[in-house]
Coordinates of C-alpha atoms in Angstrom, one line a residue:
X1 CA 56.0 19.0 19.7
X2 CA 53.8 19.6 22.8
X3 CA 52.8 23.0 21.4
X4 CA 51.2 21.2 18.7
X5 CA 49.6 18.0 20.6
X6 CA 48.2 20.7 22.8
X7 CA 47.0 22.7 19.5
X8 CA 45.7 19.1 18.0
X9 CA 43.9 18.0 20.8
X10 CA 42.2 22.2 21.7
X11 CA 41.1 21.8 17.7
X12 CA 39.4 17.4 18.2
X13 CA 38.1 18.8 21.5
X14 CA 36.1 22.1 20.1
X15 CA 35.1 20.3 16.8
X16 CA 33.4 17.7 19.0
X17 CA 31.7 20.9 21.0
X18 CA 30.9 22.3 18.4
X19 CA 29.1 19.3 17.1
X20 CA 27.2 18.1 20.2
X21 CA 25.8 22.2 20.7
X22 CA 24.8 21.8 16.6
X23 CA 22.9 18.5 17.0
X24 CA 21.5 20.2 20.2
X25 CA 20.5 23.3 18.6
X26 CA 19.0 21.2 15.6
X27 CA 17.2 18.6 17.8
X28 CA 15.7 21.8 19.9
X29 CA 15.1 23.3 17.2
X30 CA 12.8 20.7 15.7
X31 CA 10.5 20.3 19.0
X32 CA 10.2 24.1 18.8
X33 CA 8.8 24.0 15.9
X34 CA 6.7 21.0 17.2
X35 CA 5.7 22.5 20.4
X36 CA 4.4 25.8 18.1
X37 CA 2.7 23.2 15.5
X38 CA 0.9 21.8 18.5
X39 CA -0.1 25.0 20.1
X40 CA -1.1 26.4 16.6
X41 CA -3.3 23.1 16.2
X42 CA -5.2 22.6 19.4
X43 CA -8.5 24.9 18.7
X44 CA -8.8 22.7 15.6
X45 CA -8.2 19.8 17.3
X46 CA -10.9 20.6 20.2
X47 CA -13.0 21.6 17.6
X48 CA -12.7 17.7 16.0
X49 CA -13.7 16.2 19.2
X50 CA -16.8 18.3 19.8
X51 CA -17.8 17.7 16.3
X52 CA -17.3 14.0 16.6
X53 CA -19.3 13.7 19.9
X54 CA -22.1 15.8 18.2
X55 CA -22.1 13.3 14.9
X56 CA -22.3 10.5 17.4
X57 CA -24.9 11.6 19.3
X58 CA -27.0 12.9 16.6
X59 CA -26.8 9.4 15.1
X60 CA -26.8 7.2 17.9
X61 CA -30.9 5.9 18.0
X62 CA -30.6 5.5 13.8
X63 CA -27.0 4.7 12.5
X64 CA -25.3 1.3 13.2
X65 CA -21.6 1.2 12.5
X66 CA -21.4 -1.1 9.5
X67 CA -22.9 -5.2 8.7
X68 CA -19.5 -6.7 9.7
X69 CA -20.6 -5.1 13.4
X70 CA -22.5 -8.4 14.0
X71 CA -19.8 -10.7 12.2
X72 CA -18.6 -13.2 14.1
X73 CA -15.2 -12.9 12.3
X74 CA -14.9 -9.6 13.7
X75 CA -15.8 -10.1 17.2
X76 CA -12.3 -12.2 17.6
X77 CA -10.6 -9.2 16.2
X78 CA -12.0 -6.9 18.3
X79 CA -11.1 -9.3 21.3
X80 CA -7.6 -9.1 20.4
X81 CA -5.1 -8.4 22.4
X82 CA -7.5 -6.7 25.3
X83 CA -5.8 -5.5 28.3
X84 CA -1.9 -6.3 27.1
X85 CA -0.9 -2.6 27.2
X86 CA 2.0 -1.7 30.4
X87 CA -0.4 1.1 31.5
X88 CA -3.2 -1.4 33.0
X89 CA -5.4 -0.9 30.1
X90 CA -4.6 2.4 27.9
X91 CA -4.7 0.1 24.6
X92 CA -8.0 -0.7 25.5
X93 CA -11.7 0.3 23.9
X94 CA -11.4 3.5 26.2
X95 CA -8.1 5.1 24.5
X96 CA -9.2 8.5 23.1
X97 CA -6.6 9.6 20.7
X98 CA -6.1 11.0 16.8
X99 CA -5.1 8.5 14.5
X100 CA -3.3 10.2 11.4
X101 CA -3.3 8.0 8.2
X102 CA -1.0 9.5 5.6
X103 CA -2.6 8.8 2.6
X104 CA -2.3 11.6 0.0
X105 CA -4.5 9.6 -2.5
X106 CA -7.3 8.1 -0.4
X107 CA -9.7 8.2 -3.2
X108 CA -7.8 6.3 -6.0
X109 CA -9.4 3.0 -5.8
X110 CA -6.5 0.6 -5.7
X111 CA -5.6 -2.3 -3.4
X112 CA -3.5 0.3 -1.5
X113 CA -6.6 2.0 -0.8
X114 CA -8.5 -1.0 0.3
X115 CA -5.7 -1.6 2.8
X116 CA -6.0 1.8 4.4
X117 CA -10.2 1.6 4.8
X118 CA -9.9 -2.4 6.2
X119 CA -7.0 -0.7 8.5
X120 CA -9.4 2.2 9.5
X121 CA -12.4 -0.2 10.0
X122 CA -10.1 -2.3 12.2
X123 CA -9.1 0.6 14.3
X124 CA -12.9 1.9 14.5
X125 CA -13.9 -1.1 16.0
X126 CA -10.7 -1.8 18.5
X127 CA -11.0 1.8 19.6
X128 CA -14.4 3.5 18.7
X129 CA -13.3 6.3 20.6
X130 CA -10.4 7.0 18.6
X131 CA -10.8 9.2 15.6
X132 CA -9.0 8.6 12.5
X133 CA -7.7 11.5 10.1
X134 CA -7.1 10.8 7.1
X135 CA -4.5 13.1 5.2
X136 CA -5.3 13.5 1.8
X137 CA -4.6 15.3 -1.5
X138 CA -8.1 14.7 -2.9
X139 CA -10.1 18.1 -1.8
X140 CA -12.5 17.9 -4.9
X141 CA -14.4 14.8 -3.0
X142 CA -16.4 15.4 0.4
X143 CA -16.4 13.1 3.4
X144 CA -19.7 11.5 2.0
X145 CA -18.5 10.7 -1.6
X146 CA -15.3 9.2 -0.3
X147 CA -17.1 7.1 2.2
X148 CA -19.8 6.2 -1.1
X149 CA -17.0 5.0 -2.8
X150 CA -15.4 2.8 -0.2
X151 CA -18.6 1.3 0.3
X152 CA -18.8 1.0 -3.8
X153 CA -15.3 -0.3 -4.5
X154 CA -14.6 -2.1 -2.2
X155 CA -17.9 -2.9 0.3
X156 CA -16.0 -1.4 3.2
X157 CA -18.7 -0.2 6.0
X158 CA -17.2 2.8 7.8
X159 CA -18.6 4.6 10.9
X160 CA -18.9 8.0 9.2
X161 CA -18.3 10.0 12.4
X162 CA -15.2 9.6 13.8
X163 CA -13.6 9.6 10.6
X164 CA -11.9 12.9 9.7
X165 CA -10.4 14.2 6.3
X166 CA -7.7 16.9 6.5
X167 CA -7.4 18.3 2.7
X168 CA -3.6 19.1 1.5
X169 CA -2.9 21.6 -1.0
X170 CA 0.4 20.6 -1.5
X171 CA -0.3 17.2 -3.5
X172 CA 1.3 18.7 -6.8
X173 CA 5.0 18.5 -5.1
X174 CA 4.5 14.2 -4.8
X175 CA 3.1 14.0 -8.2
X176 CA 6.2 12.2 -10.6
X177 CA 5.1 14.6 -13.6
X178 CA 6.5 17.6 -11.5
X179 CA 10.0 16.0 -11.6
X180 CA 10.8 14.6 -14.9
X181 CA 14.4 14.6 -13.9
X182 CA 15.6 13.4 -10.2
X183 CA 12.1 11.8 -10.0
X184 CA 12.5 9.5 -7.0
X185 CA 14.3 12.2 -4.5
X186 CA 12.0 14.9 -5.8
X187 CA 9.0 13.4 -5.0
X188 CA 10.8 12.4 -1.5
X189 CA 11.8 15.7 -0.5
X190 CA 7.9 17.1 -2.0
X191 CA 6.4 14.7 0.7
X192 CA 8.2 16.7 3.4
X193 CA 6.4 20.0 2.3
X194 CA 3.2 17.7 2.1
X195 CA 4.0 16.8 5.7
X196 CA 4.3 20.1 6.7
X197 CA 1.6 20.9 5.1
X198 CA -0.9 18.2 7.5
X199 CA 1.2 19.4 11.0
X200 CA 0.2 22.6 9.9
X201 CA -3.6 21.9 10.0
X202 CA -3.3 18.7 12.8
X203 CA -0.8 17.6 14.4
X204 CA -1.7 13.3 15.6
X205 CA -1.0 11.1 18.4
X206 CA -0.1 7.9 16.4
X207 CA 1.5 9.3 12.6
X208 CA 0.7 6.2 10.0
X209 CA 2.3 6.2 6.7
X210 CA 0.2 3.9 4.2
X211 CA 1.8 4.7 1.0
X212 CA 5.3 4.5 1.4
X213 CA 6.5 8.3 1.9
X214 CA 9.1 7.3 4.7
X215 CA 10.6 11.0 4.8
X216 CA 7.5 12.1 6.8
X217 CA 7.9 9.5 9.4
X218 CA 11.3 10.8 9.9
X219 CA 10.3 14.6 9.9
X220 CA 7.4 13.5 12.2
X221 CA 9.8 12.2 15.0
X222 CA 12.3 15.2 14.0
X223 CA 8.9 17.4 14.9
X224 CA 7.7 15.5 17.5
X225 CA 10.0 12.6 19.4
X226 CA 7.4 11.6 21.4
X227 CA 5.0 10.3 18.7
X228 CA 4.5 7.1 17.8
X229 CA 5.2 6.5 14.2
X230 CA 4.5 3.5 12.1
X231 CA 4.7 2.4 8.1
X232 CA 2.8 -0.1 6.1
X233 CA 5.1 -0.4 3.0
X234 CA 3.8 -1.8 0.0
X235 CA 6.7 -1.4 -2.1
X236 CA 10.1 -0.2 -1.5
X237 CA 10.9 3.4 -2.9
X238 CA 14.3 1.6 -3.9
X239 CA 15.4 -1.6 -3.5
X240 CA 18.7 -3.9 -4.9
X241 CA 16.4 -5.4 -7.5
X242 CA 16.2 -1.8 -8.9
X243 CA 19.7 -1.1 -8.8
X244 CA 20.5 -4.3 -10.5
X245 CA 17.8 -3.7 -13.3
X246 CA 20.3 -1.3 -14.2
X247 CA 22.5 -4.0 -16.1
X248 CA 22.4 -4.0 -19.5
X249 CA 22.4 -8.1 -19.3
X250 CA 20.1 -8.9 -16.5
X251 CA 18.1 -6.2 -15.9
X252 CA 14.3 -6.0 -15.8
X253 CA 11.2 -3.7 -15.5
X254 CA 10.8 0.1 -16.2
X255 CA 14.6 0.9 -16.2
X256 CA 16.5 -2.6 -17.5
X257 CA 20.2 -1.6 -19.1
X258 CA 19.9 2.0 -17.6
X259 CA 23.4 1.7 -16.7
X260 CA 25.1 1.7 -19.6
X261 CA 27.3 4.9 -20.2
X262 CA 28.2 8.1 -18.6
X263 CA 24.8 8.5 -17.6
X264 CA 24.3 5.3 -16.4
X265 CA 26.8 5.8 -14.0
X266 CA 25.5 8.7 -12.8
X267 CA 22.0 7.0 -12.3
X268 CA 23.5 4.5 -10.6
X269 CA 25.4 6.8 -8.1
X270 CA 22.5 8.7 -7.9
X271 CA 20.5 5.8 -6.5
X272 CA 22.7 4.2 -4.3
X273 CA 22.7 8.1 -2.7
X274 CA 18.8 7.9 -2.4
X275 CA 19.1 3.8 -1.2
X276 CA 21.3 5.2 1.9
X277 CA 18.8 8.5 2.6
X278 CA 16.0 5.9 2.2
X279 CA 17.9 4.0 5.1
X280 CA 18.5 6.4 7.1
X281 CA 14.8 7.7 7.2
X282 CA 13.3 3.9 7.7
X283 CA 15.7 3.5 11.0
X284 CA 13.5 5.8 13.3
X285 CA 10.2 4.3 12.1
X286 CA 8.6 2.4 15.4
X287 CA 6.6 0.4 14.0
X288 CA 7.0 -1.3 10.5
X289 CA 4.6 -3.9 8.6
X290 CA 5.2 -5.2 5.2
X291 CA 2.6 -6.3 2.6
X292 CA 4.5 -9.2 1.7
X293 CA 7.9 -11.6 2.1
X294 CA 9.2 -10.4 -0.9
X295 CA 8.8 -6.5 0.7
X296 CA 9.9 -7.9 4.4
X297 CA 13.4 -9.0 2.6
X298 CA 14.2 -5.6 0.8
X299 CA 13.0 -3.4 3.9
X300 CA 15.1 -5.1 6.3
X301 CA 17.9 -5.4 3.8
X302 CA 17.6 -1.4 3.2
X303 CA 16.2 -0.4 7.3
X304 CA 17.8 -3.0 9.4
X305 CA 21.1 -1.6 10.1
X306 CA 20.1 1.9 10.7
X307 CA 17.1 0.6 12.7
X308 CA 19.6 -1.6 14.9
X309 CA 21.7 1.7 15.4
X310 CA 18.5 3.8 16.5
X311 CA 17.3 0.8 18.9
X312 CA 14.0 -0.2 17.4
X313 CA 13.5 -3.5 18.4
X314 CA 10.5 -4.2 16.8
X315 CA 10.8 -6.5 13.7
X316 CA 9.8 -5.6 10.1
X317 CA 6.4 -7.6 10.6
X318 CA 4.5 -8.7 7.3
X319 CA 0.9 -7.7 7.7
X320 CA -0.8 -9.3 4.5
X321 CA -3.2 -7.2 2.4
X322 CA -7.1 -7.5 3.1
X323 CA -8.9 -9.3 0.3
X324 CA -12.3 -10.1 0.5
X325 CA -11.9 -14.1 0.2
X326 CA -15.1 -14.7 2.1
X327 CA -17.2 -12.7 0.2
X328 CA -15.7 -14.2 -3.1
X329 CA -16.6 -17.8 -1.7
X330 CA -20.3 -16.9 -0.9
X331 CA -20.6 -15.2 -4.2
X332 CA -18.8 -17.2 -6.7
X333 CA -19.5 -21.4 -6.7
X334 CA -16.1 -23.4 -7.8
X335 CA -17.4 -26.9 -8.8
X336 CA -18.6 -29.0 -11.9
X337 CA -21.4 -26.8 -12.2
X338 CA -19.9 -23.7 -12.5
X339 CA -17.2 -25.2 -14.3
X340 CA -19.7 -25.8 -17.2
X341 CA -20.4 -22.1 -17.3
X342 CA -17.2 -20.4 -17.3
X343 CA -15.8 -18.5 -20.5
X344 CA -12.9 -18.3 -22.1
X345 CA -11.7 -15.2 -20.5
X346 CA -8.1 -14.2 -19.9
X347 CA -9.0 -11.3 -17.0
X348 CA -5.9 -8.8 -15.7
X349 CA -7.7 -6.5 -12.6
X350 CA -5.0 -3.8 -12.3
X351 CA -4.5 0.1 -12.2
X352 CA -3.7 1.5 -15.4
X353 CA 0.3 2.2 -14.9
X354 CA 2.9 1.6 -16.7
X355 CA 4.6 -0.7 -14.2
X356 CA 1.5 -3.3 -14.6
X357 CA 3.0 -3.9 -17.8
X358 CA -0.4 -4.1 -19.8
X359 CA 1.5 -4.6 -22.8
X360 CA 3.4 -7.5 -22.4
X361 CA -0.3 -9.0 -21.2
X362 CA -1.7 -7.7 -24.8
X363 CA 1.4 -9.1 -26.5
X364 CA 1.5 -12.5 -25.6
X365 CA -2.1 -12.9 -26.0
X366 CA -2.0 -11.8 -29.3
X367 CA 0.9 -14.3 -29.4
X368 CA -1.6 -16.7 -28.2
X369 CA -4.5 -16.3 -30.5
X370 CA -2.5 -16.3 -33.7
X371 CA -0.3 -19.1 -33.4
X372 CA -2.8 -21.3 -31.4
X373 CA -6.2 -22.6 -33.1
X374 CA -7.5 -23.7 -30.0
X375 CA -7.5 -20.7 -28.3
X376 CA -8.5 -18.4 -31.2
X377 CA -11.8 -17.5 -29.1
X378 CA -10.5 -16.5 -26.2
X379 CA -11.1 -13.1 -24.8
X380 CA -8.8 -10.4 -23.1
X381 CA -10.4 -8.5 -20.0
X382 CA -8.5 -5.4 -18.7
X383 CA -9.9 -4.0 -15.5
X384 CA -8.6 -0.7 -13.8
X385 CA -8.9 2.4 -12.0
X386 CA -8.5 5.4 -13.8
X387 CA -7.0 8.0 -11.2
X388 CA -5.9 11.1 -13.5
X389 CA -5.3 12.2 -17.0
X390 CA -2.1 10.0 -17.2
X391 CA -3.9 7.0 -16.4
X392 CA -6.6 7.8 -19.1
X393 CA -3.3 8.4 -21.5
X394 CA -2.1 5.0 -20.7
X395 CA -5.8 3.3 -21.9
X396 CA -6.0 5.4 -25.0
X397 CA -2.4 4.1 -25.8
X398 CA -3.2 0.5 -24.9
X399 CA -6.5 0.4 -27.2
X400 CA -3.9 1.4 -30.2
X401 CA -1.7 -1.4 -29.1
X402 CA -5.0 -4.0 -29.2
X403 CA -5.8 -2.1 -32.7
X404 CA -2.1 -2.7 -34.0
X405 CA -1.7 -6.5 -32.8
X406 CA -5.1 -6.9 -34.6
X407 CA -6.8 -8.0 -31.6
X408 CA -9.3 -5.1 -30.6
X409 CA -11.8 -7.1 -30.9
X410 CA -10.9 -9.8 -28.4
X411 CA -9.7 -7.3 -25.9
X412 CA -12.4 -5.6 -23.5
X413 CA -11.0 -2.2 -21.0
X414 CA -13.3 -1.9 -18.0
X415 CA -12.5 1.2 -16.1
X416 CA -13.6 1.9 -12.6
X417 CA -15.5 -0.8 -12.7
X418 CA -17.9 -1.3 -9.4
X419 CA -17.2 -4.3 -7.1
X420 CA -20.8 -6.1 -8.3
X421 CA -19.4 -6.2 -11.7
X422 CA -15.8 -7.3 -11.0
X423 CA -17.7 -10.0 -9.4
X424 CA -19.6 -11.0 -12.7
X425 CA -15.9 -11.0 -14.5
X426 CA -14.5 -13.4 -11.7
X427 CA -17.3 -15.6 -11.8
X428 CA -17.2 -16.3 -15.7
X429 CA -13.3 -15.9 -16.1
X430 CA -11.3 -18.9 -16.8
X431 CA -7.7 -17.6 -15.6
X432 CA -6.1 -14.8 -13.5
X433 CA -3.3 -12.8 -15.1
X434 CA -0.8 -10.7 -13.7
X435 CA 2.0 -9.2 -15.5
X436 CA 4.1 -6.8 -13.0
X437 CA 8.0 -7.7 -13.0
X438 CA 8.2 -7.9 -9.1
X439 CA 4.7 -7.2 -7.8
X440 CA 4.9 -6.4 -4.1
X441 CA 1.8 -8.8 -3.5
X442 CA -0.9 -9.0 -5.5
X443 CA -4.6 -8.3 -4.3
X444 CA -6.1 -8.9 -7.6
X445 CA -4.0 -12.3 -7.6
X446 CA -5.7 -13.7 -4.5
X447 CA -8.9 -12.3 -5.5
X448 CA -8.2 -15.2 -8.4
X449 CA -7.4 -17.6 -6.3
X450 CA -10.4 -17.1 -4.2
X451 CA -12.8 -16.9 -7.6
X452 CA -11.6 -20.4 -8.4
X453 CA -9.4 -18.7 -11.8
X454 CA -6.3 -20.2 -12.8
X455 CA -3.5 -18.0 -12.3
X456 CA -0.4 -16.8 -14.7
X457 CA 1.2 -14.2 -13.1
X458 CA 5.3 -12.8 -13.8
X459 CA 8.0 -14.8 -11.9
X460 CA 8.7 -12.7 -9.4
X461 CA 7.6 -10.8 -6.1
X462 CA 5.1 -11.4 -4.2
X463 CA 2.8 -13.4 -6.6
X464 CA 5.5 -15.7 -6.5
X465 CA 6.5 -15.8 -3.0
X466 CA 3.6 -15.6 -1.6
X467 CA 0.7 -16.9 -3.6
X468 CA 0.7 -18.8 -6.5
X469 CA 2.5 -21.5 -4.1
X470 CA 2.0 -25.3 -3.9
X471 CA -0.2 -25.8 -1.7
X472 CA -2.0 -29.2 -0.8
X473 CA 0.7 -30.9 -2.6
X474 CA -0.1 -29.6 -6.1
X475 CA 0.1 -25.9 -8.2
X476 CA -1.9 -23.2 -7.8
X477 CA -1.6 -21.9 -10.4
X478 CA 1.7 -21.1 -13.5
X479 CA 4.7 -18.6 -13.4
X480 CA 6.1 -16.5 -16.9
X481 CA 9.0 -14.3 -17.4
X482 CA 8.5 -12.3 -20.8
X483 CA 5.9 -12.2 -24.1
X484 CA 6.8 -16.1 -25.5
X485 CA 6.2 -17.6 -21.5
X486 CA 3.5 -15.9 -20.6
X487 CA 1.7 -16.8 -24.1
X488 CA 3.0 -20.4 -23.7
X489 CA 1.4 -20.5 -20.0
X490 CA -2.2 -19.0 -20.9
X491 CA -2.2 -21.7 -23.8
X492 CA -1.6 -24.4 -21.1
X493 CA -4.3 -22.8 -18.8
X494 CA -7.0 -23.0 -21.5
X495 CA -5.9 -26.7 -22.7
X496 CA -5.7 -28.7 -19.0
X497 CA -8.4 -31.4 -18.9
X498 CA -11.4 -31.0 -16.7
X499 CA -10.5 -33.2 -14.2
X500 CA -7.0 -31.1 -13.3
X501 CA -8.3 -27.6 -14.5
X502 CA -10.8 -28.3 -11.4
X503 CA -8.5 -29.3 -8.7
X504 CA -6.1 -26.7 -9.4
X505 CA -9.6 -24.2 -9.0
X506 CA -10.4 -25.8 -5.3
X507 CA -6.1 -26.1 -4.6
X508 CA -5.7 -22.1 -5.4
X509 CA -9.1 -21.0 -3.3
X510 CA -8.3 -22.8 -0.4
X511 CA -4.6 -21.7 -0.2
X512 CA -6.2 -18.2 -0.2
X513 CA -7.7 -18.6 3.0
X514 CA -4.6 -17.3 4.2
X515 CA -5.7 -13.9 3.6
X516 CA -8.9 -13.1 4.4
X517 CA -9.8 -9.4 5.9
X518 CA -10.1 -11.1 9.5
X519 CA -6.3 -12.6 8.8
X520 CA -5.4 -9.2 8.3
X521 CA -7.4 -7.3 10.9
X522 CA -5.8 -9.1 13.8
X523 CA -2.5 -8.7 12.3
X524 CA -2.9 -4.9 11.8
X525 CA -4.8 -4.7 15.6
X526 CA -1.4 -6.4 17.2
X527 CA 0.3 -3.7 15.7
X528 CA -2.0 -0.9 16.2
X529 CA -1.7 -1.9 20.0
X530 CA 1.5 -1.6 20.2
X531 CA 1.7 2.2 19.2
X532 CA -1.2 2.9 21.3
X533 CA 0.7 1.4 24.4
X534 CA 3.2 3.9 23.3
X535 CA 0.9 6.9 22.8
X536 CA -0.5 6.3 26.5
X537 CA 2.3 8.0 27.8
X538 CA 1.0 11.1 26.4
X539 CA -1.8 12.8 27.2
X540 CA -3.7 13.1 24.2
X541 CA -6.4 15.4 25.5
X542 CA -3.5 18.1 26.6
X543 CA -3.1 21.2 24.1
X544 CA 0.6 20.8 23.4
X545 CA 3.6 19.2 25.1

């Protein structure tokens, strides 16, 4: 009996070696490979700097860093938080550092994007001396036509240089059409190749995930510890919404009654797998920010536990999205005036996916138009980006929807339309319409609210939680669930008198003062400040660790 206590306990004792020296050899392998990424990128690196101090000076007597340089607005931000770092200062305008924004698809055009360029022209003018890489997947646009567009889509001023775009050649293993099986871990485990892929060209100071590929946050600190990481998420990869869509009764969106069957099961096992991977890589973020409630719920739901484990303290903060609520109020007039010249437009401003759900928009208009008299001249508006031949797809098939539900002539598309003419469509629409089943927040909805439109928007998400809210004691705007609601809602929008169609306008735009670009700037700069304090430690002009 002792024999085999003594035999029990050799066996615990050297299985517990054994894993403490594999974790060890794991871990050191990891910063080995770091330690070589940094050494491999440090000419490059030098090479940024003395490029950036050459742009600077070469433009110094003739190039001012954007209009919103002189904004008042923006003075307060970049006031914020001066002099709060530990190290005596290191947060402040002096920090010299590389800022890495992951952002494989910089140039799509979508409210995404506009959060990474307000983010960037926050940075820029809390720490000019910083220079912000962006990693990105579109190599068939130079530095300038990026930057044109910005300024184009979204009237984002940027100072051109210390802005810095690292190309990836990798963007094909992140893509959804090269998984058509296994999609959601596929495109996971592609954005650690895609990683690799920007460590292996430059390796940052502070590693910023803006389009929710956690995986590389968790290779970053698997690479290098020391790092500071942080995510904005604007939509879960999974959440329990998506594993309960899986119910045959209750479910909703892209995959509602998945479950059923042998393969259901399997789908569902299969996600619940990729839920607790998900997990596990969200614990070791830093920092996280949120683009909404509805997101803050599912993130700490899905991070918290694993985060608790790993001893981030930091809360899942929600930073809300930049929208240009200002400029909307200068440009478009909500009163009896204007009231007098808006149209009967229906207008939906949304990227051409499938999860947009364009086609529930188009059905319950038609819906609309032929069962209601009344609202027989109204007129559908479909605005988009058009990133890729799949998007393009997606139009084409919508135009023979309009053509089947015999309303092609009411419904307009408007791809990549510039911001000057979204402005014309805001200014003359009579409601807002957004149709996502849980949309994480919904730029284009405040951009409504702001424009004075009446909003319908799905019952759900972030347009629900955190927008089309009461606000001054009255509605902002209406809430639908499927085709008959939604139809029943936009009849309801077109048919309120003057008198309430007008306070509902001035209730919506001054609830949307809540997020302005300045709202979100100091949000995003008490973050930023925080992984700056943490970068100080390092010294960021060194050639490796």
């Amino acid at each position: 009996m002792r024999v085999l206590y003594r035999t029990c306990l050799s066996t615990i004792l050297a299985l517990s070696l054994g894993f403490f020296v594999a974790r060890w050899l794991v871990q050191s392998g990891g910063r080995a490979v770091g330690w070589f990424l940094r050494r491999r990128t440090h000419a490059r690196r030098q090479s940024i700097f003395a490029q950036v101090k050459l742009e600077n000076e070469s433009n110094k007597s003739r190039e001012r860093l954007s209009p919103i340089s002189d904004d008042g607005d923006w003075e307060k931000v970049d006031g914020y938080a001066v002099g709060t770092a530990t190290n005596g200062g290191q947060a402040a305008k002096e920090w010299v550092g590389v800022i890495g924004f992951f952002h494989p698809f910089c140039n799509a055009g979508g409210g995404g994007e506009r959060v990474l360029w307000a983010a960037i022209r926050a940075t820029q003018q809390r720490w000019p001396k910083a220079v912000c890489v962006v990693y990105t997947g579109d190599h068939d646009s130079s530095k300038a036509t990026i930057l044109q567009r910005v300024e184009h889509r979204f009237n984002i001023y940027l100072h051109s240089p210390t802005i810095v775009f690292v190309y990836l050649q990798t963007r094909y293993y992140v893509l959804s059409t090269t998984y058509p099986h296994f999609t959601l871990l596929g495109q996971s485990l592609g954005s650690l190749v895609l990683a690799c892929d920007a460590f292996s060209m430059l390796v940052p100071d502070i590693f910023i995930d803006t389009m929710g590929y956690a995986f590389t946050l968790a290779l970053s600190k698997f690479f290098f510890p020391r790092i500071p990481t942080a995510a904005y998420v604007h939509y879960p990869t999974i959440s329990t919404d998506m594993l309960g869509s899986l119910d045959a009764e209750t479910g909703k969106g892209l995959n509602a009654g998945a479950g059923k069957g042998w393969r259901g099961k399997m789908k569902r096992s299969y996600w619940h797998m990729f839920a607790w991977m998900y997990s596990w890589a969200g614990g070791g973020i830093d920092v996280v920010m949120t683009n909404s409630s509805w997101t803050q719920a599912h993130i700490r739901s899905l991070w918290g536990a694993n985060r608790a484990k790993r001893h981030r303290i930091a809360d899942v903060e929600v930073v809300f999205p930049p929208v240009a609520v200002d400029e909307l109020e200068e440009a478009i007039a909500v009163d009896e005036l204007s009231e007098k010249k808006r149209e009967r437009v229906l207008l939906y401003i949304a990227q051409f996916r499938p999860e947009k759900n364009h086609a529930l928009v188009m059905r319950a208009f038609s819906q609309m138009i032929h069962k209601g008299k009344s609202t027989a001249e109204s007129k559908l508006v479909l605005i988009g980006s058009v990133r890729n031949s799949e998007d393009a797809t997606k139009v084409y098939d919508l135009r023979l929807l309009a053509h089947e539900l015999k309303v092609k002539d009411q419904v307009e598309f408007l791809c990549d339309a510039s911001w000057p003419e979204i402005l014309e469509w805001l200014r003359k629409s009579w409601v807002g319409v957004n149709g996502m089943w849980n949309e994480h927040f919904g730029i284009g909805v405040v951009e409504y609210q702001a424009a004075g439109l009446i909003c319908v928007v799905n019952d759900s998400g972030g347009p629900k939680e955190d927008i089309v809210v009461e606000y001054d004691g009255g509605p902002t705007g209406f809430h639908a669930n499927d085709t008959t609601d939604f139809a029943a809602r936009f009849s309801q929008a077109l048919s309120m008198s003057f008198t309430d169609t007008l306070a509902m306008r001035l209730r919506a735009r001054s609830s949307a003062k809540r997020f302005t670009e300045e709202a979100f700037a100091t949000r995003w700069i008490k973050q930023m400040d925080k992984l700056v304090t943490m970068s100080a430690g390092l010294n960021t002009t060194s050639t490796f660790d």
